[in-house]
Short mmCIF file of C-alpha atoms and ligand atoms in Angstrom, two decimals:
data_model
loop_
_atom_site.label_atom_id
_atom_site.label_comp_id
_atom_site.label_asym_id
_atom_site.label_seq_id
_atom_site.Cartn_x
_atom_site.Cartn_y
_atom_site.Cartn_z
CA UNK A 165 108.39 -2.30 187.95
CA UNK A 166 110.29 -4.08 185.20
CA UNK A 167 108.45 -5.98 182.47
CA UNK A 168 108.78 -9.39 180.97
CA UNK A 169 108.69 -9.51 177.21
CA UNK A 170 106.91 -12.56 175.81
CA UNK A 171 107.39 -12.99 172.07
CA UNK A 172 104.72 -15.18 170.50
CA UNK A 173 102.60 -14.64 173.61
CA UNK A 174 99.37 -14.78 171.58
CA UNK A 175 100.16 -18.31 170.42
CA UNK A 176 99.31 -21.64 171.95
CA UNK A 177 102.12 -22.16 174.44
CA UNK A 178 103.04 -18.50 174.90
CA UNK A 179 99.49 -17.56 175.89
CA UNK A 180 99.41 -20.23 178.59
CA UNK A 181 102.63 -18.81 180.02
CA UNK A 182 101.28 -15.24 179.82
CA UNK A 183 98.23 -16.40 181.74
CA UNK A 184 100.36 -17.77 184.58
CA UNK A 185 102.63 -14.72 184.61
CA UNK A 186 99.79 -12.23 184.82
CA UNK A 187 98.02 -14.40 187.43
CA UNK A 188 100.99 -13.99 189.74
CA UNK A 189 101.13 -10.25 189.20
CA UNK A 190 104.00 -9.92 186.72
CA UNK A 191 104.02 -7.00 184.28
CA UNK A 192 103.96 -8.57 180.81
CA UNK A 193 104.30 -7.17 177.31
CA UNK A 194 103.63 -9.47 174.37
CA UNK A 195 105.03 -9.01 170.87
CA UNK A 196 103.20 -11.15 168.36
CA UNK A 197 102.58 -10.69 164.64
CA UNK A 198 99.24 -12.54 164.99
CA UNK A 199 100.09 -14.76 162.02
CA UNK A 200 99.31 -17.81 164.12
CA UNK A 201 98.38 -16.13 167.39
CA UNK A 202 95.14 -14.56 168.62
CA UNK A 203 94.67 -11.13 170.15
CA UNK A 204 92.20 -12.38 172.76
CA UNK A 205 94.66 -15.03 173.99
CA UNK A 206 96.91 -12.49 175.72
CA UNK A 207 94.26 -11.55 178.28
CA UNK A 208 95.17 -8.46 180.30
CA UNK A 209 98.82 -8.34 179.11
CA UNK A 210 99.90 -5.53 176.79
CA UNK A 211 100.11 -6.54 173.12
CA UNK A 212 102.38 -5.02 170.48
CA UNK A 213 101.59 -6.37 167.03
CA UNK A 214 104.79 -6.79 165.07
CA UNK A 215 107.69 -8.98 164.08
CA UNK A 216 110.38 -10.15 166.43
CA UNK A 217 112.95 -9.71 163.66
CA UNK A 218 112.15 -5.98 163.42
CA UNK A 219 115.08 -4.54 165.35
CA UNK A 220 113.76 -0.96 165.48
CA UNK A 221 110.49 -2.19 166.96
CA UNK A 222 112.14 -4.54 169.42
CA UNK A 223 114.64 -1.94 170.61
CA UNK A 224 111.73 0.42 171.29
CA UNK A 225 109.71 -2.22 173.17
CA UNK A 226 112.68 -3.25 175.32
CA UNK A 227 113.32 0.34 176.27
CA UNK A 228 109.75 1.64 176.67
CA UNK A 229 108.62 -1.30 178.80
CA UNK A 230 111.84 -1.55 180.81
CA UNK A 231 112.15 -5.20 179.96
CA UNK A 232 114.49 -7.23 182.13
CA UNK A 233 113.72 -10.75 180.91
CA UNK A 234 112.58 -12.19 177.60
CA UNK A 235 110.58 -15.36 177.02
CA UNK A 236 111.00 -16.12 173.34
CA UNK A 237 108.25 -18.30 171.87
CA UNK A 238 107.65 -16.69 168.47
CA UNK A 239 108.48 -19.32 165.85
CA UNK A 240 107.13 -21.60 163.18
CA UNK A 241 106.77 -25.11 164.58
CA UNK A 242 105.44 -27.54 162.00
CA UNK A 243 107.98 -30.23 161.17
CA UNK A 244 106.65 -31.33 157.74
CA UNK A 245 106.26 -27.71 156.62
CA UNK A 246 109.90 -27.10 157.56
CA UNK A 247 110.91 -29.98 155.30
CA UNK A 248 109.00 -28.40 152.38
CA UNK A 249 110.03 -24.79 153.06
CA UNK A 250 113.30 -24.71 155.04
CA UNK A 251 114.11 -21.03 154.48
CA UNK A 252 110.83 -20.00 156.10
CA UNK A 253 112.12 -21.75 159.23
CA UNK A 254 115.68 -20.47 159.11
CA UNK A 255 114.31 -16.97 158.47
CA UNK A 256 111.69 -16.77 161.17
CA UNK A 257 113.22 -19.04 163.77
CA UNK A 258 116.96 -18.48 163.39
CA UNK A 259 117.50 -15.08 161.73
CA UNK A 260 114.75 -13.36 163.72
CA UNK A 261 116.11 -14.83 166.94
CA UNK A 262 119.53 -13.46 166.02
CA UNK A 263 118.02 -9.99 165.58
CA UNK A 264 116.12 -10.21 168.85
CA UNK A 265 119.28 -11.27 170.68
CA UNK A 266 121.18 -8.35 169.16
CA UNK A 267 118.53 -5.96 170.53
CA UNK A 268 118.72 -7.62 173.95
CA UNK A 269 122.50 -7.27 174.05
CA UNK A 270 122.26 -3.60 173.00
CA UNK A 271 119.61 -2.90 175.64
CA UNK A 272 121.50 -4.79 178.36
CA UNK A 273 118.72 -7.37 178.76
CA UNK A 274 120.59 -10.39 180.09
CA UNK A 275 117.88 -12.94 180.90
CA UNK A 276 116.22 -15.07 178.27
CA UNK A 277 114.14 -18.19 178.29
CA UNK A 278 114.12 -19.84 174.93
CA UNK A 279 111.57 -22.26 173.49
CA UNK A 280 113.53 -25.07 171.97
CA UNK A 281 112.43 -28.51 170.98
CA UNK A 282 113.01 -32.23 171.27
CA UNK A 283 113.49 -32.07 167.51
CA UNK A 284 117.11 -30.98 168.15
CA UNK A 285 117.87 -34.62 169.04
CA UNK A 286 116.66 -36.07 165.75
CA UNK A 287 116.51 -39.82 166.22
CA UNK A 288 118.27 -40.54 169.53
CA UNK A 289 119.41 -44.09 170.15
CA UNK A 290 116.59 -45.98 171.85
CA UNK A 291 114.23 -43.03 171.28
CA UNK A 292 115.09 -41.49 174.66
CA UNK A 293 117.08 -38.28 175.06
CA UNK A 294 118.69 -36.58 178.03
CA UNK A 295 120.31 -33.18 177.74
CA UNK A 296 123.70 -34.71 176.95
CA UNK A 297 122.37 -36.77 174.05
CA UNK A 298 124.07 -35.55 170.85
CA UNK A 299 121.99 -33.04 168.91
CA UNK A 300 121.44 -34.26 165.37
CA UNK A 301 118.25 -32.75 163.97
CA UNK A 302 116.67 -34.60 161.06
CA UNK A 303 114.54 -31.70 159.87
CA UNK A 304 115.00 -27.97 159.25
CA UNK A 305 112.71 -27.08 162.16
CA UNK A 306 114.97 -28.85 164.64
CA UNK A 307 118.06 -27.35 163.02
CA UNK A 308 116.59 -23.84 163.04
CA UNK A 309 116.08 -24.13 166.80
CA UNK A 310 119.48 -25.71 167.42
CA UNK A 311 121.13 -22.77 165.67
CA UNK A 312 119.33 -20.40 168.03
CA UNK A 313 120.43 -22.49 171.00
CA UNK A 314 124.01 -22.22 169.74
CA UNK A 315 123.79 -18.43 169.59
CA UNK A 316 122.57 -18.37 173.18
CA UNK A 317 125.34 -20.65 174.41
CA UNK A 318 127.92 -18.53 172.59
CA UNK A 319 126.46 -15.37 174.13
CA UNK A 320 126.61 -17.11 177.51
CA UNK A 321 130.27 -17.92 176.98
CA UNK A 322 130.87 -14.31 175.96
CA UNK A 323 129.36 -13.22 179.27
CA UNK A 324 126.56 -11.32 177.52
CA UNK A 325 123.54 -13.39 178.51
CA UNK A 326 122.07 -15.82 181.05
CA UNK A 327 119.59 -18.26 179.56
CA UNK A 328 117.38 -21.21 180.17
CA UNK A 329 116.79 -23.24 177.04
CA UNK A 330 113.71 -25.43 177.38
CA UNK A 331 113.48 -28.34 174.95
CA UNK A 332 109.79 -29.13 174.62
CA UNK A 333 108.64 -32.59 173.82
CA UNK A 334 105.03 -32.90 172.58
CA UNK A 335 102.89 -30.18 174.09
CA UNK A 336 99.19 -30.96 174.43
CA UNK A 337 96.00 -29.96 176.18
CA UNK A 338 94.64 -26.54 177.17
CA UNK A 339 93.81 -24.35 180.13
CA UNK A 340 91.59 -26.59 182.31
CA UNK A 341 89.31 -23.60 182.95
CA UNK A 342 88.71 -23.26 179.21
CA UNK A 343 89.79 -19.61 178.86
CA UNK A 344 92.48 -20.21 176.23
CA UNK A 345 93.54 -23.14 174.08
CA UNK A 346 95.01 -24.34 170.81
CA UNK A 347 93.22 -22.42 168.07
CA UNK A 348 95.65 -22.72 165.17
CA UNK A 349 93.82 -23.23 161.86
CA UNK A 350 95.12 -26.10 159.71
CA UNK A 351 96.66 -27.67 162.80
CA UNK A 352 98.89 -30.70 162.39
CA UNK A 353 99.34 -31.80 166.02
CA UNK A 354 97.97 -35.26 166.65
CA UNK A 355 95.80 -34.52 169.67
CA UNK A 356 94.43 -31.30 168.20
CA UNK A 357 93.59 -32.99 164.91
CA UNK A 358 92.03 -35.98 166.72
CA UNK A 359 89.82 -33.65 168.78
CA UNK A 360 88.78 -31.72 165.66
CA UNK A 361 87.70 -35.02 164.16
CA UNK A 362 85.97 -36.08 167.40
CA UNK A 363 83.74 -32.96 167.32
CA UNK A 364 83.00 -33.44 163.62
CA UNK A 365 85.22 -30.78 162.05
CA UNK A 366 87.29 -33.34 160.12
CA UNK A 367 85.92 -36.40 158.38
CA UNK A 368 88.76 -38.71 159.37
CA UNK A 369 91.93 -39.06 161.36
CA UNK A 370 95.13 -40.25 159.72
CA UNK A 371 97.79 -42.39 161.38
CA UNK A 372 101.08 -41.52 159.71
CA UNK A 373 103.07 -44.72 159.71
CA UNK A 374 102.08 -48.08 161.16
CA UNK A 375 105.35 -49.88 160.40
CA UNK A 376 107.67 -48.24 162.92
CA UNK A 377 109.77 -50.44 165.17
CA UNK A 378 107.50 -49.74 168.16
CA UNK A 379 105.14 -52.13 170.03
CA UNK A 380 102.07 -51.20 167.96
CA UNK A 381 103.93 -49.91 164.90
CA UNK A 382 102.96 -46.23 165.39
CA UNK A 383 105.11 -43.29 166.51
CA UNK A 384 105.67 -42.72 170.22
CA UNK A 385 105.92 -39.27 171.81
CA UNK A 386 106.20 -37.78 175.30
CA UNK A 387 103.08 -35.62 175.64
CA UNK A 388 103.34 -32.86 178.26
CA UNK A 389 100.32 -30.82 179.34
CA UNK A 390 100.71 -27.17 178.35
CA UNK A 391 99.96 -25.97 181.89
CA UNK A 392 102.84 -28.04 183.30
CA UNK A 393 105.08 -26.73 180.53
CA UNK A 394 104.03 -23.16 181.34
CA UNK A 395 104.91 -23.71 185.00
CA UNK A 396 108.42 -24.74 183.95
CA UNK A 397 108.86 -21.28 182.39
CA UNK A 398 107.95 -19.51 185.60
CA UNK A 399 110.42 -21.69 187.49
CA UNK A 400 113.07 -20.88 184.88
CA UNK A 401 112.40 -17.16 185.27
CA UNK A 402 112.73 -17.40 189.06
CA UNK A 403 115.97 -19.34 188.60
CA UNK A 404 117.50 -16.59 186.46
CA UNK A 405 116.28 -13.87 188.80
CA UNK A 406 118.03 -15.69 191.65
CA UNK A 407 121.29 -15.47 189.68
CA UNK A 408 121.03 -19.15 188.67
CA UNK A 409 123.41 -20.43 186.04
CA UNK A 410 122.42 -20.92 182.40
CA UNK A 411 120.69 -24.22 181.74
CA UNK A 412 119.43 -26.41 178.91
CA UNK A 413 116.56 -28.64 180.05
CA UNK A 414 114.21 -31.20 178.56
CA UNK A 415 110.50 -30.65 179.18
CA UNK A 416 108.52 -33.85 179.17
CA UNK A 417 107.14 -36.45 181.55
CA UNK A 418 109.73 -39.14 180.81
CA UNK A 419 107.28 -41.61 179.29
CA UNK A 420 105.43 -41.82 176.02
CA UNK A 421 102.28 -42.87 174.22
CA UNK A 422 101.88 -44.25 170.73
CA UNK A 423 99.59 -42.65 168.16
CA UNK A 424 97.14 -45.51 168.71
CA UNK A 425 97.19 -44.97 172.49
CA UNK A 426 96.41 -41.28 172.01
CA UNK A 427 93.55 -42.15 169.66
CA UNK A 428 92.21 -44.69 172.19
CA UNK A 429 92.24 -41.98 174.87
CA UNK A 430 90.31 -39.58 172.62
CA UNK A 431 87.75 -42.30 171.89
CA UNK A 432 87.43 -43.02 175.62
CA UNK A 433 86.91 -39.38 176.50
CA UNK A 434 84.56 -38.44 173.64
CA UNK A 435 82.63 -41.69 173.96
CA UNK A 436 82.50 -42.71 170.32
CA UNK A 437 84.70 -44.41 167.75
CA UNK A 438 86.85 -42.32 165.41
CA UNK A 439 87.22 -42.91 161.71
CA UNK A 440 90.92 -43.78 161.60
CA UNK A 441 92.74 -44.14 158.25
CA UNK A 442 96.25 -45.61 158.09
CA UNK A 443 98.73 -43.69 155.93
CA UNK A 444 102.42 -44.00 155.07
CA UNK A 445 105.01 -42.36 157.33
CA UNK A 446 105.22 -38.55 157.31
CA UNK A 447 108.50 -36.97 156.20
CA UNK A 448 110.80 -35.91 159.04
CA UNK A 449 109.11 -37.96 161.79
CA UNK A 450 111.31 -39.98 164.17
CA UNK A 451 109.79 -43.27 165.44
CA UNK A 452 110.07 -42.47 169.13
CA UNK A 453 110.98 -39.38 171.16
CA UNK A 454 110.87 -39.48 174.95
CA UNK A 455 112.50 -37.13 177.46
CA UNK A 456 114.76 -37.91 180.32
CA UNK A 457 113.41 -35.03 182.34
CA UNK A 458 115.00 -35.44 185.78
CA UNK A 459 117.11 -32.31 185.34
CA UNK A 460 114.03 -30.09 185.05
CA UNK A 461 112.82 -31.41 188.39
CA UNK A 462 116.21 -31.23 190.08
CA UNK A 463 117.44 -27.91 188.77
CA UNK A 464 114.18 -25.95 188.85
CA UNK A 465 112.17 -27.83 191.49
CA UNK A 466 109.45 -28.40 188.90
CA UNK A 467 106.77 -31.02 189.51
CA UNK A 468 104.08 -31.92 186.99
CA UNK A 469 100.46 -31.54 188.06
CA UNK A 470 98.76 -33.04 184.99
CA UNK A 471 100.65 -36.18 183.97
CA UNK A 472 97.42 -37.91 182.93
CA UNK A 473 96.61 -38.54 179.25
CA UNK A 474 92.84 -38.64 179.73
CA UNK A 475 92.92 -35.32 181.59
CA UNK A 476 94.99 -33.80 178.79
CA UNK A 477 92.50 -35.09 176.23
CA UNK A 478 89.55 -33.77 178.24
CA UNK A 479 90.99 -30.25 178.27
CA UNK A 480 91.79 -30.40 174.53
CA UNK A 481 88.37 -31.74 173.66
CA UNK A 482 86.60 -29.12 175.78
CA UNK A 483 88.46 -26.38 173.89
CA UNK A 484 87.58 -27.94 170.55
CA UNK A 485 83.90 -27.97 171.52
CA UNK A 486 84.22 -24.31 172.52
CA UNK A 487 85.75 -23.46 169.12
CA UNK A 488 83.00 -25.37 167.35
CA UNK A 489 80.28 -23.53 169.27
CA UNK A 490 82.00 -20.22 168.48
CA UNK A 491 82.15 -21.09 164.75
CA UNK A 492 78.47 -22.04 164.74
CA UNK A 493 77.55 -18.75 166.46
CA UNK A 494 79.31 -16.85 163.70
CA UNK A 495 77.21 -18.50 160.98
C1 UD1 B 682 105.73 -31.83 167.78
C2 UD1 B 682 105.91 -30.35 167.60
C3 UD1 B 682 107.34 -30.06 167.25
C4 UD1 B 682 108.25 -30.65 168.32
C5 UD1 B 682 107.97 -32.14 168.47
C6 UD1 B 682 108.78 -32.73 169.63
C7 UD1 B 682 104.28 -28.78 166.68
C8 UD1 B 682 103.45 -28.37 165.51
N1 UD1 B 682 105.05 -29.85 166.52
O1 UD1 B 682 105.97 -32.46 166.54
O2 UD1 B 682 107.50 -28.67 167.20
O3 UD1 B 682 109.58 -30.49 167.95
O4 UD1 B 682 106.60 -32.31 168.77
O5 UD1 B 682 108.61 -34.12 169.66
O6 UD1 B 682 104.23 -28.16 167.73
N2 UD1 B 682 100.47 -38.07 163.72
C9 UD1 B 682 99.51 -38.87 163.10
N3 UD1 B 682 98.44 -38.26 162.54
C10 UD1 B 682 98.23 -36.91 162.56
C11 UD1 B 682 99.23 -36.10 163.19
C12 UD1 B 682 100.31 -36.73 163.75
O7 UD1 B 682 99.65 -40.10 163.06
O8 UD1 B 682 97.24 -36.43 162.02
C13 UD1 B 682 101.61 -38.73 164.38
C14 UD1 B 682 102.98 -38.28 163.88
O9 UD1 B 682 103.40 -39.07 162.79
C15 UD1 B 682 103.82 -38.49 165.15
C16 UD1 B 682 102.85 -38.19 166.30
O10 UD1 B 682 101.55 -38.35 165.75
O11 UD1 B 682 104.22 -39.84 165.27
C17 UD1 B 682 102.97 -36.77 166.83
O12 UD1 B 682 102.92 -35.86 165.74
P1 UD1 B 682 102.59 -34.31 165.96
O13 UD1 B 682 101.49 -34.16 166.93
O14 UD1 B 682 102.42 -33.71 164.61
O15 UD1 B 682 103.89 -33.78 166.67
P2 UD1 B 682 105.44 -33.90 166.22
O16 UD1 B 682 105.60 -34.06 164.76
O17 UD1 B 682 106.06 -34.93 167.12
#
């Protein structure tokens, strides 16, 4: 039986995809350097600890595990950090992807599903992007991913690879059964940070920017539950296995929530008020980013199961409580 290689499979999104793959009986090998991932998050899948940019390692993994499709998650993802340290992003996200692709071409691995981002659109007119919207990243993170997309499209044109590029909007929530979640230390994601504050692990919650041209002045994003996003990957894999054509697809619900609406949902779910502190805008943040996501439905037959902000918050908060209990046990 052939294997699926999942790079970054010990991370937040990758681990949720690994969980769904193994649940349906796929043979999965994860390569993760565990810089921001967690060994226990890969469950029963095989784990090779190492760097995706290490061509000798990757060539060996592709061959030894008879890999026939790659799901490539391994990346740095924090927008403000990419503004401060762009080469970290071009190195890990772009150069390492180039090396991985070279190994795939050498090994004859033709199928790849690539984790891209809404950040490739930058600040689309009206804050809404479909897949034809011009790509104009406003931060190095978005550019580092767009460069990887370009390599894939060029390889597609050269007849060397079939790909599905998934452009994630704002991924949120955790496994509803509480087995895995978002465990990144020093997290920056709004919902994660809000839940950390809600369980008492942060003293306050900042709103970055209250003077945007949006109804309540705060940034608007399209938050997609990680389980629905993971399902999109399985659909994409099936599509490529059925000889489907290469695709670039937005992953979102097609509607958004402001920072204040997300905070209200967290307050509703946790049952107490949060200590919210208004701050200036954060570098690199667009005011609004919402997906036109009809293509994902039409091309892959994907349907969301968890388009419900309070449900998303409940799963995120439950994981945060689990992490808190774990931390208290260790002391
Ligand atoms: C996230 C992703 C990025 C992706 C983008 C797509 C990560 C780490 N980031 O970035 O990879 O390209 O979605 O849209 O996965 N905010 C606050 N206070 C906080 C944190 C955030 O007000 O403490 C605000 C931000 O200014 C922004 C919104 O909340 O308006 C969402 O921010 P965040 O959760 O950090 O995600 P993005 O920056 O959108």
